[in-house]
Amino acid sequence: MEIKITKTTTPKAKPDVSKVAFGTEFTDHMFMMDYTPEKGWHDARIVPFGNISLHPATTALHYGAEIFEGLKAYRTPEGKVQMFRPIENARRMNSSADRMCLPAIDENDMLQILETFVKVEKDWVPSAPATSLYLRPFMFGCDEHLGVHTVHHSVFMLIASPVGSYYKEGINPVKIMIEDQDVRAVKGGTGYTKCGGNYAASTRAGERAAQKGYSQVLWLDGVERKYIEEVGAMNVMFKIGGTVVTPMLSGSILPGITRKSCIDVLKKAGIPVEERLLSVDELVEAMENGTLEEAFGCGTAAVVSPIGELCYKDKKYTVNGGKIGPVTQQLYDTLTGIQWGTVEDTFGWVYPVD
Ligand SMILES: *Cc1c(COP(=O)(O)O)cnc(C)c1O
């Protein structure tokens, strides 16, 4: 694939990443390409970052045809830049695209786009410990009329945002509320895709939880409100009686790359891990009889996020004395070590860029 590069003539000053809020500063350029059934993907280009102009009838604005991905470029102590399992993001984006009737992107083209873009924005990959360049690929339907049908014209874009350390004051366990009213997704729906609509529908529960002092909600399944699914924008794992249990991928849960990586790291470390149905009753019982040893969310942004308190039907449970547990810490150290290039990557996950 040929990518035309037009560099900005007015590069911005790099921000102090220790002070920027997530996703508020963007690099100098962005990637764009268009799709039509006649021409396929075409006009791949890197251009100066800026606003885009859309017809008011643009499909995505009315019928929500939008999907995205999230991954990071990391700087190693030697000053090199690398990504973490980008092929997994390329595959998941295509799986989301398939569900939403948006066009697929060849995996190798996607890797080439990511790599070329990160090379152009190399100087934007920060080097302070635990900082990174967050990459946000996204795609939306761009037909200019109100008829409801499969999208014809689609746009794919990639923007990037330098991000500071997720844990500025050390790893603080979060408080999570188990949501028993709203649901995020159902089997057969779009729960397994990274689509904007999933987020729009989950905002209300998140807001309600925030008002009560909780940082995110833990979703239950959409049919029986019985089985644990995932947390806000993270998958979730519980260490119960020595075994790490995580909800199995059932179609309504986002198949997280961090989740998958945690499972592989745990298996390699000889820690038992089970992907299965986990009911909220089983979890409550484990909290009451003291067999719940650790709980944590996992996702690209935080890597792992220990859960220090869970609230279910107004009852509060403290997990591991409100502190990070040893397995959570081990996963954090291993994954961040591989991502930032301080721990040997024995899995073949790292994708060197420069
Ligand atoms: C992105 C996302 C995750 C985590 O996926 P990673 O690939 O690990 O970043 C989990 N749940 C939801 C709803 C997500 O959107």
mmCIF file of C-alpha atoms and ligand atoms in Angstrom:
data_model
loop_
_atom_site.group_PDB
_atom_site.id
_atom_site.type_symbol
_atom_site.label_atom_id
_atom_site.label_comp_id
_atom_site.label_asym_id
_atom_site.label_seq_id
_atom_site.Cartn_x
_atom_site.Cartn_y
_atom_site.Cartn_z
ATOM 1 C CA MET A 1 0.000 0.000 0.000
ATOM 2 C CA GLU A 2 1.260 3.421 -0.881
ATOM 3 C CA ILE A 3 0.978 6.071 1.828
ATOM 4 C CA LYS A 4 1.353 9.689 0.761
ATOM 5 C CA ILE A 5 2.962 11.801 3.458
ATOM 6 C CA THR A 6 2.381 15.564 3.724
ATOM 7 C CA LYS A 7 4.258 16.971 6.683
ATOM 8 C CA THR A 8 3.056 19.909 8.693
ATOM 9 C CA THR A 9 4.894 23.182 8.272
ATOM 10 C CA THR A 10 3.925 24.270 11.794
ATOM 11 C CA PRO A 11 4.939 21.507 14.228
ATOM 12 C CA LYS A 12 3.592 21.959 17.746
ATOM 13 C CA ALA A 13 5.629 22.110 20.927
ATOM 14 C CA LYS A 14 5.610 18.754 22.733
ATOM 15 C CA PRO A 15 3.576 18.907 25.924
ATOM 16 C CA ASP A 16 4.778 17.908 29.374
ATOM 17 C CA VAL A 17 3.094 14.494 29.520
ATOM 18 C CA SER A 18 3.174 14.453 33.293
ATOM 19 C CA LYS A 19 0.587 17.231 33.145
ATOM 20 C CA VAL A 20 -1.692 16.241 30.263
ATOM 21 C CA ALA A 21 -5.022 14.511 30.840
ATOM 22 C CA PHE A 22 -5.631 11.355 28.786
ATOM 23 C CA GLY A 23 -6.463 12.020 25.158
ATOM 24 C CA THR A 24 -6.359 15.806 25.223
ATOM 25 C CA GLU A 25 -3.178 16.505 23.258
ATOM 26 C CA PHE A 26 -2.596 15.202 19.764
ATOM 27 C CA THR A 27 0.446 14.796 17.563
ATOM 28 C CA ASP A 28 1.217 16.844 14.459
ATOM 29 C CA HIS A 29 -0.289 14.450 11.922
ATOM 30 C CA MET A 30 -3.112 12.022 11.298
ATOM 31 C CA PHE A 31 -3.639 9.163 8.897
ATOM 32 C CA MET A 32 -6.697 8.920 6.649
ATOM 33 C CA MET A 33 -7.960 6.714 3.860
ATOM 34 C CA ASP A 34 -11.265 6.209 2.105
ATOM 35 C CA TYR A 35 -13.224 3.176 1.051
ATOM 36 C CA THR A 36 -15.785 2.696 -1.664
ATOM 37 C CA PRO A 37 -16.976 -0.656 -3.013
ATOM 38 C CA GLU A 38 -15.684 0.378 -6.455
ATOM 39 C CA LYS A 39 -12.180 1.432 -5.437
ATOM 40 C CA GLY A 40 -11.664 -0.470 -2.173
ATOM 41 C CA TRP A 41 -9.444 1.346 0.304
ATOM 42 C CA HIS A 42 -7.707 4.212 -1.424
ATOM 43 C CA ASP A 43 -5.989 7.559 -0.935
ATOM 44 C CA ALA A 44 -3.956 6.427 2.065
ATOM 45 C CA ARG A 45 -2.370 9.562 3.397
ATOM 46 C CA ILE A 46 -0.685 11.118 6.396
ATOM 47 C CA VAL A 47 -1.622 14.779 6.656
ATOM 48 C CA PRO A 48 -1.294 17.565 9.225
ATOM 49 C CA PHE A 49 -3.627 17.002 12.186
ATOM 50 C CA GLY A 50 -6.797 19.026 11.920
ATOM 51 C CA ASN A 51 -10.568 19.125 11.848
ATOM 52 C CA ILE A 52 -12.434 17.113 9.260
ATOM 53 C CA SER A 53 -15.475 18.298 7.412
ATOM 54 C CA LEU A 54 -18.554 16.043 7.327
ATOM 55 C CA HIS A 55 -21.865 16.206 5.489
ATOM 56 C CA PRO A 56 -24.684 16.609 8.049
ATOM 57 C CA ALA A 57 -26.258 13.339 6.834
ATOM 58 C CA THR A 58 -23.049 11.320 7.414
ATOM 59 C CA THR A 59 -24.052 7.762 8.380
ATOM 60 C CA ALA A 60 -21.966 7.600 11.545
ATOM 61 C CA LEU A 61 -23.732 10.646 12.990
ATOM 62 C CA HIS A 62 -27.190 9.136 12.591
ATOM 63 C CA TYR A 63 -26.877 5.371 12.771
ATOM 64 C CA GLY A 64 -23.702 4.954 14.769
ATOM 65 C CA ALA A 65 -21.559 3.083 12.250
ATOM 66 C CA GLU A 66 -18.305 3.637 14.137
ATOM 67 C CA ILE A 67 -15.614 1.333 15.491
ATOM 68 C CA PHE A 68 -12.235 1.976 17.005
ATOM 69 C CA GLU A 69 -9.113 0.445 18.490
ATOM 70 C CA GLY A 70 -6.644 1.484 21.158
ATOM 71 C CA LEU A 71 -2.984 0.553 21.452
ATOM 72 C CA LYS A 72 0.271 2.212 22.390
ATOM 73 C CA ALA A 73 3.779 2.880 21.148
ATOM 74 C CA TYR A 74 6.378 2.608 23.912
ATOM 75 C CA ARG A 75 9.914 3.941 24.223
ATOM 76 C CA THR A 76 12.521 1.516 25.514
ATOM 77 C CA PRO A 77 15.433 2.548 27.769
ATOM 78 C CA GLU A 78 17.678 2.385 24.646
ATOM 79 C CA GLY A 79 15.463 5.004 22.984
ATOM 80 C CA LYS A 80 13.846 2.592 20.542
ATOM 81 C CA VAL A 81 10.124 2.620 19.824
ATOM 82 C CA GLN A 82 7.931 -0.479 19.867
ATOM 83 C CA MET A 83 4.292 -1.524 19.824
ATOM 84 C CA PHE A 84 2.621 -4.367 21.718
ATOM 85 C CA ARG A 85 0.765 -7.057 19.716
ATOM 86 C CA PRO A 86 -0.585 -4.654 17.052
ATOM 87 C CA ILE A 87 -1.672 -7.594 14.897
ATOM 88 C CA GLU A 88 -4.273 -8.368 17.565
ATOM 89 C CA ASN A 89 -5.723 -4.878 17.197
ATOM 90 C CA ALA A 90 -5.793 -5.278 13.414
ATOM 91 C CA ARG A 91 -7.700 -8.547 13.775
ATOM 92 C CA ARG A 92 -10.130 -7.200 16.349
ATOM 93 C CA MET A 93 -10.822 -4.143 14.218
ATOM 94 C CA ASN A 94 -11.775 -6.433 11.349
ATOM 95 C CA SER A 95 -14.001 -8.469 13.624
ATOM 96 C CA SER A 96 -15.734 -5.262 14.745
ATOM 97 C CA ALA A 97 -15.978 -4.108 11.115
ATOM 98 C CA ASP A 98 -17.604 -7.376 10.109
ATOM 99 C CA ARG A 99 -20.287 -7.020 12.796
ATOM 100 C CA MET A 100 -21.035 -3.432 11.789
ATOM 101 C CA CYS A 101 -20.968 -4.023 8.020
ATOM 102 C CA LEU A 102 -17.936 -1.792 7.644
ATOM 103 C CA PRO A 103 -15.106 -2.817 5.288
ATOM 104 C CA ALA A 104 -12.154 -4.898 6.464
ATOM 105 C CA ILE A 105 -8.574 -3.687 6.239
ATOM 106 C CA ASP A 106 -5.868 -6.132 5.236
ATOM 107 C CA GLU A 107 -3.915 -6.972 8.412
ATOM 108 C CA ASN A 108 -0.573 -6.253 6.804
ATOM 109 C CA ASP A 109 -1.822 -2.922 5.504
ATOM 110 C CA MET A 110 -2.974 -2.073 9.015
ATOM 111 C CA LEU A 111 0.459 -2.913 10.431
ATOM 112 C CA GLN A 112 2.091 -0.834 7.714
ATOM 113 C CA ILE A 113 -0.191 2.100 8.520
ATOM 114 C CA LEU A 114 0.587 1.893 12.245
ATOM 115 C CA GLU A 115 4.297 1.509 11.659
ATOM 116 C CA THR A 116 4.562 4.290 9.075
ATOM 117 C CA PHE A 117 2.547 6.658 11.234
ATOM 118 C CA VAL A 118 4.508 5.944 14.400
ATOM 119 C CA LYS A 119 7.753 6.504 12.471
ATOM 120 C CA VAL A 120 6.483 9.910 11.318
ATOM 121 C CA GLU A 121 5.478 10.787 14.899
ATOM 122 C CA LYS A 122 8.475 9.100 16.525
ATOM 123 C CA ASP A 123 9.523 12.211 18.423
ATOM 124 C CA TRP A 124 6.092 12.259 20.039
ATOM 125 C CA VAL A 125 6.688 8.971 21.819
ATOM 126 C CA PRO A 126 7.595 10.235 25.284
ATOM 127 C CA SER A 127 10.494 8.758 27.214
ATOM 128 C CA ALA A 128 9.679 9.393 30.884
ATOM 129 C CA PRO A 129 8.960 6.155 32.786
ATOM 130 C CA ALA A 130 5.522 4.608 32.158
ATOM 131 C CA THR A 131 4.582 7.136 29.456
ATOM 132 C CA SER A 132 3.579 6.223 25.929
ATOM 133 C CA LEU A 133 2.000 7.367 22.687
ATOM 134 C CA TYR A 134 -1.618 6.224 22.614
ATOM 135 C CA LEU A 135 -2.744 5.228 19.107
ATOM 136 C CA ARG A 136 -6.399 5.488 18.189
ATOM 137 C CA PRO A 137 -7.390 3.899 14.865
ATOM 138 C CA PHE A 138 -11.069 4.363 14.009
ATOM 139 C CA MET A 139 -13.467 3.839 11.144
ATOM 140 C CA PHE A 140 -16.861 5.216 10.365
ATOM 141 C CA GLY A 141 -19.563 5.088 7.740
ATOM 142 C CA CYS A 142 -19.542 8.223 5.649
ATOM 143 C CA ASP A 143 -22.419 8.008 3.177
ATOM 144 C CA GLU A 144 -24.106 11.336 2.664
ATOM 145 C CA HIS A 145 -27.779 10.439 2.872
ATOM 146 C CA LEU A 146 -30.289 9.232 5.445
ATOM 147 C CA GLY A 147 -31.259 5.885 3.979
ATOM 148 C CA VAL A 148 -30.655 2.991 6.372
ATOM 149 C CA HIS A 149 -28.531 0.401 4.637
ATOM 150 C CA THR A 150 -25.050 -1.041 4.473
ATOM 151 C CA VAL A 151 -22.402 1.640 4.412
ATOM 152 C CA HIS A 152 -20.766 2.299 1.057
ATOM 153 C CA HIS A 153 -18.303 5.081 1.715
ATOM 154 C CA SER A 154 -16.181 4.557 4.821
ATOM 155 C CA VAL A 155 -13.296 6.475 6.273
ATOM 156 C CA PHE A 156 -10.468 5.034 8.341
ATOM 157 C CA MET A 157 -8.337 7.343 10.443
ATOM 158 C CA LEU A 158 -5.503 7.084 12.939
ATOM 159 C CA ILE A 159 -4.742 9.766 15.494
ATOM 160 C CA ALA A 160 -2.273 9.675 18.371
ATOM 161 C CA SER A 161 -2.027 11.234 21.776
ATOM 162 C CA PRO A 162 0.965 11.277 24.144
ATOM 163 C CA VAL A 163 -0.056 9.986 27.556
ATOM 164 C CA GLY A 164 1.557 10.217 30.956
ATOM 165 C CA SER A 165 1.889 7.495 33.527
ATOM 166 C CA TYR A 166 -1.505 5.995 34.379
ATOM 167 C CA TYR A 167 -0.450 5.685 37.993
ATOM 168 C CA LYS A 168 0.971 9.031 38.971
ATOM 169 C CA GLU A 169 0.894 8.322 42.702
ATOM 170 C CA GLY A 170 1.663 4.609 42.650
ATOM 171 C CA ILE A 171 -0.849 1.894 41.888
ATOM 172 C CA ASN A 172 -4.026 2.831 43.722
ATOM 173 C CA PRO A 173 -6.765 0.199 43.920
ATOM 174 C CA VAL A 174 -10.093 1.430 42.568
ATOM 175 C CA LYS A 175 -13.636 1.160 43.896
ATOM 176 C CA ILE A 176 -16.071 -0.586 41.575
ATOM 177 C CA MET A 177 -19.840 -0.770 41.717
ATOM 178 C CA ILE A 178 -21.644 -3.864 40.435
ATOM 179 C CA GLU A 179 -24.378 -2.578 38.134
ATOM 180 C CA ASP A 180 -27.694 -4.378 38.446
ATOM 181 C CA GLN A 181 -29.955 -2.141 36.346
ATOM 182 C CA ASP A 182 -28.469 -1.030 33.041
ATOM 183 C CA VAL A 183 -26.786 -3.632 30.884
ATOM 184 C CA ARG A 184 -23.941 -3.119 28.460
ATOM 185 C CA ALA A 185 -24.450 -5.862 25.912
ATOM 186 C CA VAL A 186 -26.233 -9.078 25.074
ATOM 187 C CA LYS A 187 -25.218 -12.154 23.119
ATOM 188 C CA GLY A 188 -25.908 -11.527 19.458
ATOM 189 C CA GLY A 189 -25.408 -7.806 19.931
ATOM 190 C CA THR A 190 -22.241 -5.751 19.628
ATOM 191 C CA GLY A 191 -20.614 -6.399 23.017
ATOM 192 C CA TYR A 192 -17.580 -8.116 21.490
ATOM 193 C CA THR A 193 -16.867 -5.219 19.166
ATOM 194 C CA LYS A 194 -15.124 -1.981 19.978
ATOM 195 C CA CYS A 195 -17.879 0.285 18.746
ATOM 196 C CA GLY A 196 -18.742 3.765 19.924
ATOM 197 C CA GLY A 197 -22.348 2.781 20.577
ATOM 198 C CA ASN A 198 -21.353 0.390 23.365
ATOM 199 C CA TYR A 199 -19.786 3.323 25.156
ATOM 200 C CA ALA A 200 -22.710 5.656 24.581
ATOM 201 C CA ALA A 201 -25.039 3.094 26.139
ATOM 202 C CA SER A 202 -22.843 2.501 29.169
ATOM 203 C CA THR A 203 -22.229 6.117 30.130
ATOM 204 C CA ARG A 204 -25.312 6.468 32.321
ATOM 205 C CA ALA A 205 -24.387 3.664 34.705
ATOM 206 C CA GLY A 206 -20.847 5.025 34.892
ATOM 207 C CA GLU A 207 -22.159 8.457 35.816
ATOM 208 C CA ARG A 208 -24.406 7.038 38.531
ATOM 209 C CA ALA A 209 -21.518 5.067 39.974
ATOM 210 C CA ALA A 210 -19.278 8.154 39.888
ATOM 211 C CA GLN A 211 -21.835 10.110 41.892
ATOM 212 C CA LYS A 212 -21.575 7.477 44.600
ATOM 213 C CA GLY A 213 -17.782 7.644 44.585
ATOM 214 C CA TYR A 214 -17.060 4.602 42.401
ATOM 215 C CA SER A 215 -14.671 4.833 39.510
ATOM 216 C CA GLN A 216 -16.341 2.331 37.177
ATOM 217 C CA VAL A 217 -19.116 -0.240 37.040
ATOM 218 C CA LEU A 218 -18.855 -3.995 36.811
ATOM 219 C CA TRP A 219 -21.371 -5.238 34.253
ATOM 220 C CA LEU A 220 -23.535 -8.279 34.658
ATOM 221 C CA ASP A 221 -24.929 -10.270 31.737
ATOM 222 C CA GLY A 222 -27.809 -8.655 29.928
ATOM 223 C CA VAL A 223 -30.291 -11.515 30.252
ATOM 224 C CA GLU A 224 -30.220 -12.717 33.849
ATOM 225 C CA ARG A 225 -28.119 -9.976 35.508
ATOM 226 C CA LYS A 226 -26.366 -12.917 37.083
ATOM 227 C CA TYR A 227 -22.992 -13.499 35.469
ATOM 228 C CA ILE A 228 -20.008 -11.166 35.692
ATOM 229 C CA GLU A 229 -19.001 -9.701 32.335
ATOM 230 C CA GLU A 230 -16.448 -6.885 32.486
ATOM 231 C CA VAL A 231 -15.612 -3.509 33.998
ATOM 232 C CA GLY A 232 -16.197 -0.235 32.106
ATOM 233 C CA ALA A 233 -13.395 -0.344 29.559
ATOM 234 C CA MET A 234 -11.513 -3.267 31.060
ATOM 235 C CA ASN A 235 -11.864 -6.997 31.376
ATOM 236 C CA VAL A 236 -11.892 -8.362 34.879
ATOM 237 C CA MET A 237 -10.173 -11.139 36.807
ATOM 238 C CA PHE A 238 -10.613 -12.546 40.301
ATOM 239 C CA LYS A 239 -8.234 -14.719 42.263
ATOM 240 C CA ILE A 240 -10.473 -17.083 44.199
ATOM 241 C CA GLY A 241 -8.908 -19.805 46.344
ATOM 242 C CA GLY A 242 -5.622 -19.716 44.433
ATOM 243 C CA THR A 243 -7.153 -19.773 40.939
ATOM 244 C CA VAL A 244 -7.532 -16.752 38.709
ATOM 245 C CA VAL A 245 -11.044 -16.761 37.275
ATOM 246 C CA THR A 246 -12.111 -14.544 34.381
ATOM 247 C CA PRO A 247 -15.430 -14.536 32.531
ATOM 248 C CA MET A 248 -15.226 -16.567 29.343
ATOM 249 C CA LEU A 249 -15.728 -14.771 26.042
ATOM 250 C CA SER A 250 -19.376 -15.313 25.331
ATOM 251 C CA GLY A 251 -20.078 -12.744 22.609
ATOM 252 C CA SER A 252 -21.109 -9.930 24.913
ATOM 253 C CA ILE A 253 -17.636 -9.332 26.368
ATOM 254 C CA LEU A 254 -14.860 -7.396 24.642
ATOM 255 C CA PRO A 255 -11.988 -9.777 23.880
ATOM 256 C CA GLY A 256 -9.232 -7.709 25.459
ATOM 257 C CA ILE A 257 -5.657 -8.082 24.313
ATOM 258 C CA THR A 258 -4.483 -7.367 27.861
ATOM 259 C CA ARG A 259 -6.863 -10.085 29.092
ATOM 260 C CA LYS A 260 -5.414 -12.545 26.622
ATOM 261 C CA SER A 261 -1.867 -11.535 27.562
ATOM 262 C CA CYS A 262 -2.608 -11.872 31.298
ATOM 263 C CA ILE A 263 -3.904 -15.398 30.716
ATOM 264 C CA ASP A 264 -0.718 -16.330 28.835
ATOM 265 C CA VAL A 265 1.539 -14.803 31.507
ATOM 266 C CA LEU A 266 -0.380 -16.581 34.283
ATOM 267 C CA LYS A 267 -0.206 -19.917 32.485
ATOM 268 C CA LYS A 268 3.515 -19.539 31.891
ATOM 269 C CA ALA A 269 4.018 -18.690 35.569
ATOM 270 C CA GLY A 270 2.132 -21.854 36.544
ATOM 271 C CA ILE A 271 -0.733 -19.962 38.176
ATOM 272 C CA PRO A 272 -4.049 -21.730 37.566
ATOM 273 C CA VAL A 273 -6.410 -19.678 35.418
ATOM 274 C CA GLU A 274 -9.963 -20.459 34.358
ATOM 275 C CA GLU A 275 -12.132 -18.819 31.703
ATOM 276 C CA ARG A 276 -15.679 -19.657 32.674
ATOM 277 C CA LEU A 277 -19.037 -18.351 33.798
ATOM 278 C CA LEU A 278 -18.698 -16.580 37.125
ATOM 279 C CA SER A 279 -21.906 -15.595 38.850
ATOM 280 C CA VAL A 280 -22.179 -12.576 41.080
ATOM 281 C CA ASP A 281 -23.468 -14.952 43.793
ATOM 282 C CA GLU A 282 -20.278 -16.973 43.623
ATOM 283 C CA LEU A 283 -18.278 -13.763 43.840
ATOM 284 C CA VAL A 284 -20.272 -12.486 46.821
ATOM 285 C CA GLU A 285 -19.819 -15.827 48.538
ATOM 286 C CA ALA A 286 -16.072 -15.685 47.928
ATOM 287 C CA MET A 287 -15.984 -12.180 49.380
ATOM 288 C CA GLU A 288 -17.961 -13.289 52.407
ATOM 289 C CA ASN A 289 -16.001 -16.442 53.160
ATOM 290 C CA GLY A 290 -12.654 -14.767 52.498
ATOM 291 C CA THR A 291 -11.590 -16.851 49.493
ATOM 292 C CA LEU A 292 -11.507 -13.832 47.180
ATOM 293 C CA GLU A 293 -7.819 -12.994 47.303
ATOM 294 C CA GLU A 294 -7.418 -10.451 44.528
ATOM 295 C CA ALA A 295 -9.525 -8.655 41.956
ATOM 296 C CA PHE A 296 -8.349 -6.505 39.069
ATOM 297 C CA GLY A 297 -9.367 -5.008 35.771
ATOM 298 C CA CYS A 298 -7.105 -5.292 32.730
ATOM 299 C CA GLY A 299 -6.907 -3.155 29.598
ATOM 300 C CA THR A 300 -4.428 -1.236 27.480
ATOM 301 C CA ALA A 301 -4.737 2.071 29.352
ATOM 302 C CA ALA A 302 -3.972 0.891 32.893
ATOM 303 C CA VAL A 303 -2.508 -2.545 32.018
ATOM 304 C CA VAL A 304 -3.888 -3.914 35.294
ATOM 305 C CA SER A 305 -5.969 -1.986 37.761
ATOM 306 C CA PRO A 306 -6.410 -3.539 41.198
ATOM 307 C CA ILE A 307 -9.898 -3.416 42.682
ATOM 308 C CA GLY A 308 -9.870 -2.500 46.355
ATOM 309 C CA GLU A 309 -13.592 -2.328 46.962
ATOM 310 C CA LEU A 310 -16.700 -3.781 45.338
ATOM 311 C CA CYS A 311 -20.226 -2.627 46.030
ATOM 312 C CA TYR A 312 -23.239 -4.826 45.220
ATOM 313 C CA LYS A 313 -26.792 -3.860 46.091
ATOM 314 C CA ASP A 314 -25.489 -1.189 48.468
ATOM 315 C CA LYS A 315 -23.292 -3.634 50.358
ATOM 316 C CA LYS A 316 -19.566 -2.880 50.364
ATOM 317 C CA TYR A 317 -16.810 -5.466 50.255
ATOM 318 C CA THR A 318 -13.124 -4.730 50.691
ATOM 319 C CA VAL A 319 -10.775 -6.817 48.548
ATOM 320 C CA ASN A 320 -7.334 -7.781 49.882
ATOM 321 C CA GLY A 321 -7.451 -5.046 52.523
ATOM 322 C CA GLY A 322 -7.815 -2.458 49.743
ATOM 323 C CA LYS A 323 -4.273 -3.167 48.547
ATOM 324 C CA ILE A 324 -2.775 -4.539 45.336
ATOM 325 C CA GLY A 325 -2.230 -8.314 45.560
ATOM 326 C CA PRO A 326 0.939 -10.209 44.590
ATOM 327 C CA VAL A 327 -0.436 -11.787 41.400
ATOM 328 C CA THR A 328 -1.835 -8.449 40.217
ATOM 329 C CA GLN A 329 1.559 -6.885 40.887
ATOM 330 C CA GLN A 330 3.357 -9.717 39.085
ATOM 331 C CA LEU A 331 1.155 -9.291 36.007
ATOM 332 C CA TYR A 332 1.678 -5.550 36.045
ATOM 333 C CA ASP A 333 5.453 -5.908 36.299
ATOM 334 C CA THR A 334 5.683 -8.557 33.578
ATOM 335 C CA LEU A 335 3.418 -6.858 31.051
ATOM 336 C CA THR A 336 4.730 -3.330 31.545
ATOM 337 C CA GLY A 337 8.284 -4.733 31.493
ATOM 338 C CA ILE A 338 7.681 -6.330 28.089
ATOM 339 C CA GLN A 339 5.882 -3.256 26.746
ATOM 340 C CA TRP A 340 8.570 -0.781 27.755
ATOM 341 C CA GLY A 341 11.383 -3.193 26.893
ATOM 342 C CA THR A 342 12.839 -3.808 30.360
ATOM 343 C CA VAL A 343 11.743 -7.449 30.607
ATOM 344 C CA GLU A 344 12.663 -9.993 27.947
ATOM 345 C CA ASP A 345 9.748 -10.743 25.637
ATOM 346 C CA THR A 346 9.625 -14.536 25.575
ATOM 347 C CA PHE A 347 6.190 -14.478 23.922
ATOM 348 C CA GLY A 348 7.032 -12.677 20.671
ATOM 349 C CA TRP A 349 4.601 -9.854 21.424
ATOM 350 C CA VAL A 350 6.791 -6.852 20.822
ATOM 351 C CA TYR A 351 6.686 -5.167 17.393
ATOM 352 C CA PRO A 352 9.767 -2.960 16.934
ATOM 353 C CA VAL A 353 9.128 0.232 14.965
ATOM 354 C CA ASP A 354 12.399 2.092 15.027
HETATM 355 C C1 LIG B 1 -10.802 -1.918 24.841
HETATM 356 C C2 LIG B 1 -11.678 -2.564 25.840
HETATM 357 C C3 LIG B 1 -11.195 -3.502 26.768
HETATM 358 C C4 LIG B 1 -9.733 -3.849 26.913
HETATM 359 O O1 LIG B 1 -9.140 -4.314 25.741
HETATM 360 P P1 LIG B 1 -7.563 -4.235 25.568
HETATM 361 O O2 LIG B 1 -7.340 -4.814 24.228
HETATM 362 O O3 LIG B 1 -6.973 -5.051 26.653
HETATM 363 O O4 LIG B 1 -7.185 -2.810 25.677
HETATM 364 C C5 LIG B 1 -12.104 -4.109 27.614
HETATM 365 N N1 LIG B 1 -13.413 -3.794 27.578
HETATM 366 C C6 LIG B 1 -13.908 -2.881 26.719
HETATM 367 C C7 LIG B 1 -15.359 -2.586 26.734
HETATM 368 C C8 LIG B 1 -13.059 -2.230 25.830
HETATM 369 O O5 LIG B 1 -13.557 -1.324 24.991
#
